[in-house]
Amino acid sequence: MDSTLFIIGVIGNIISVLVFISPIKTFWRIVRGGTTEEFEPAPYVLTLLNALLWLYYGLTKPDGFLVATVNGFGAVMEAIYVVLFIVYAANHATRVKTAKLAAALDIGGFGVVFAATTFAISEFELRIMVIGMICACLNVLMYGSPLASMKTVITTKSVEFMPFFLSFFLFLNGGVWATYAVLDRDIFLGIPNGIGFVLGTIQLIVYAIYMNSKASQCSKETASSPLLMASDRGEASSHV
C-alpha cells in the first residue's frame, strides 16, 4: 500500500473512531436520565448495519485491513448504543420500534447480504463489487440519518436533539475517506463519502443557524440542572 494512502487511511480510521464514540455524551445523558427523550434510534441502527457491512467488505477485499479494523470497532460500539436505546426507551412504542428496526436491518438485513453474497456469488471480483455497491448505498443512508432530527430542530428551533459531535465527525469522516477513495480509486468508498461530506455540511449549517436560538439556550439551562429535573419528576410522580 502506498505510504500516502496508508497515512490518509490511518487518519480516516482515527476520525471514524471519533464518529463511533461521539454519541457517548448523548448516551451518558440517556442513562443518567433513564430515558431516550426525543432522540431518534435510526442513526444508531443504520450506523450499526453500515459498520457490519463495511467490516464484511474490508475482510473480503484484498488490502481492506484499515476498513475492516475500524468498522469492527464501530460495530461493537453501535451495538452497545442500540441495546441502551432499547433498555432506556422513552416509552413502549419507541422500544418496540427500535427493536424491530434492529432485528430487521442489523440482523435480518446483514444476514441476507452475507448469505446471498457468500453462497449465491462464486466469482470473487463480482462478490466484492456487489458488497461494495450495497455498502455505498447504506453509507449514504448513514450519513443522512441525522437529517431525521432536522425536522425537530426546525420545528422547535432548538438543537437539543441534534447531536453536534455526531454531525461534525460524520462531516470530517466523509471528507477524509472521500480523499482516500480517490487515491485508492475505490468508487464504492468515494461516492457515499463524497455525498456524506455534503450532507454533513448541511447538518452543520442547520446547527449553526439554531444553536443560539432561545429554545436551544433554554434546553441547555434545563440540561445543566439535572437535580432540579429529578426533583420535578419526583414531585410530579407523587401527585399521580
XYZ file of N, CA and C in Angstrom, residues 21 25 39 49 56 82 103 117 145 167 169-170 174 209 232:
45
model
N -17.444 7.000 18.768
C -17.524 7.291 20.203
C -18.227 8.621 20.490
N -21.533 10.941 24.933
C -22.108 12.006 25.753
C -23.628 11.934 25.744
N -34.724 11.635 21.346
C -33.678 11.186 20.436
C -34.210 10.092 19.514
N -25.621 -1.285 11.074
C -25.696 -2.062 9.840
C -24.569 -1.665 8.890
N -17.480 -6.531 6.677
C -17.536 -7.654 5.735
C -16.792 -7.323 4.440
N -27.389 0.668 20.522
C -28.727 0.170 20.185
C -29.345 -0.542 21.388
N -33.780 -5.634 14.535
C -33.963 -7.019 14.097
C -34.042 -7.107 12.569
N -24.313 -13.102 -0.830
C -23.015 -12.880 -1.478
C -22.042 -14.040 -1.247
N -28.822 9.885 8.043
C -29.706 9.544 9.162
C -29.875 10.660 10.187
N -22.697 14.874 13.979
C -22.746 15.543 12.678
C -21.364 16.047 12.259
N -18.282 14.962 13.182
C -17.330 13.920 12.826
C -17.758 13.147 11.580
N -19.065 13.072 11.310
C -19.515 12.497 10.043
C -19.051 13.368 8.879
N -16.481 11.903 6.135
C -16.797 11.883 4.709
C -15.686 12.493 3.876
N -27.355 27.689 12.509
C -28.493 28.608 12.428
C -29.280 28.637 13.735
N -38.302 17.719 40.085
C -39.593 17.981 39.448
C -40.299 16.693 39.075
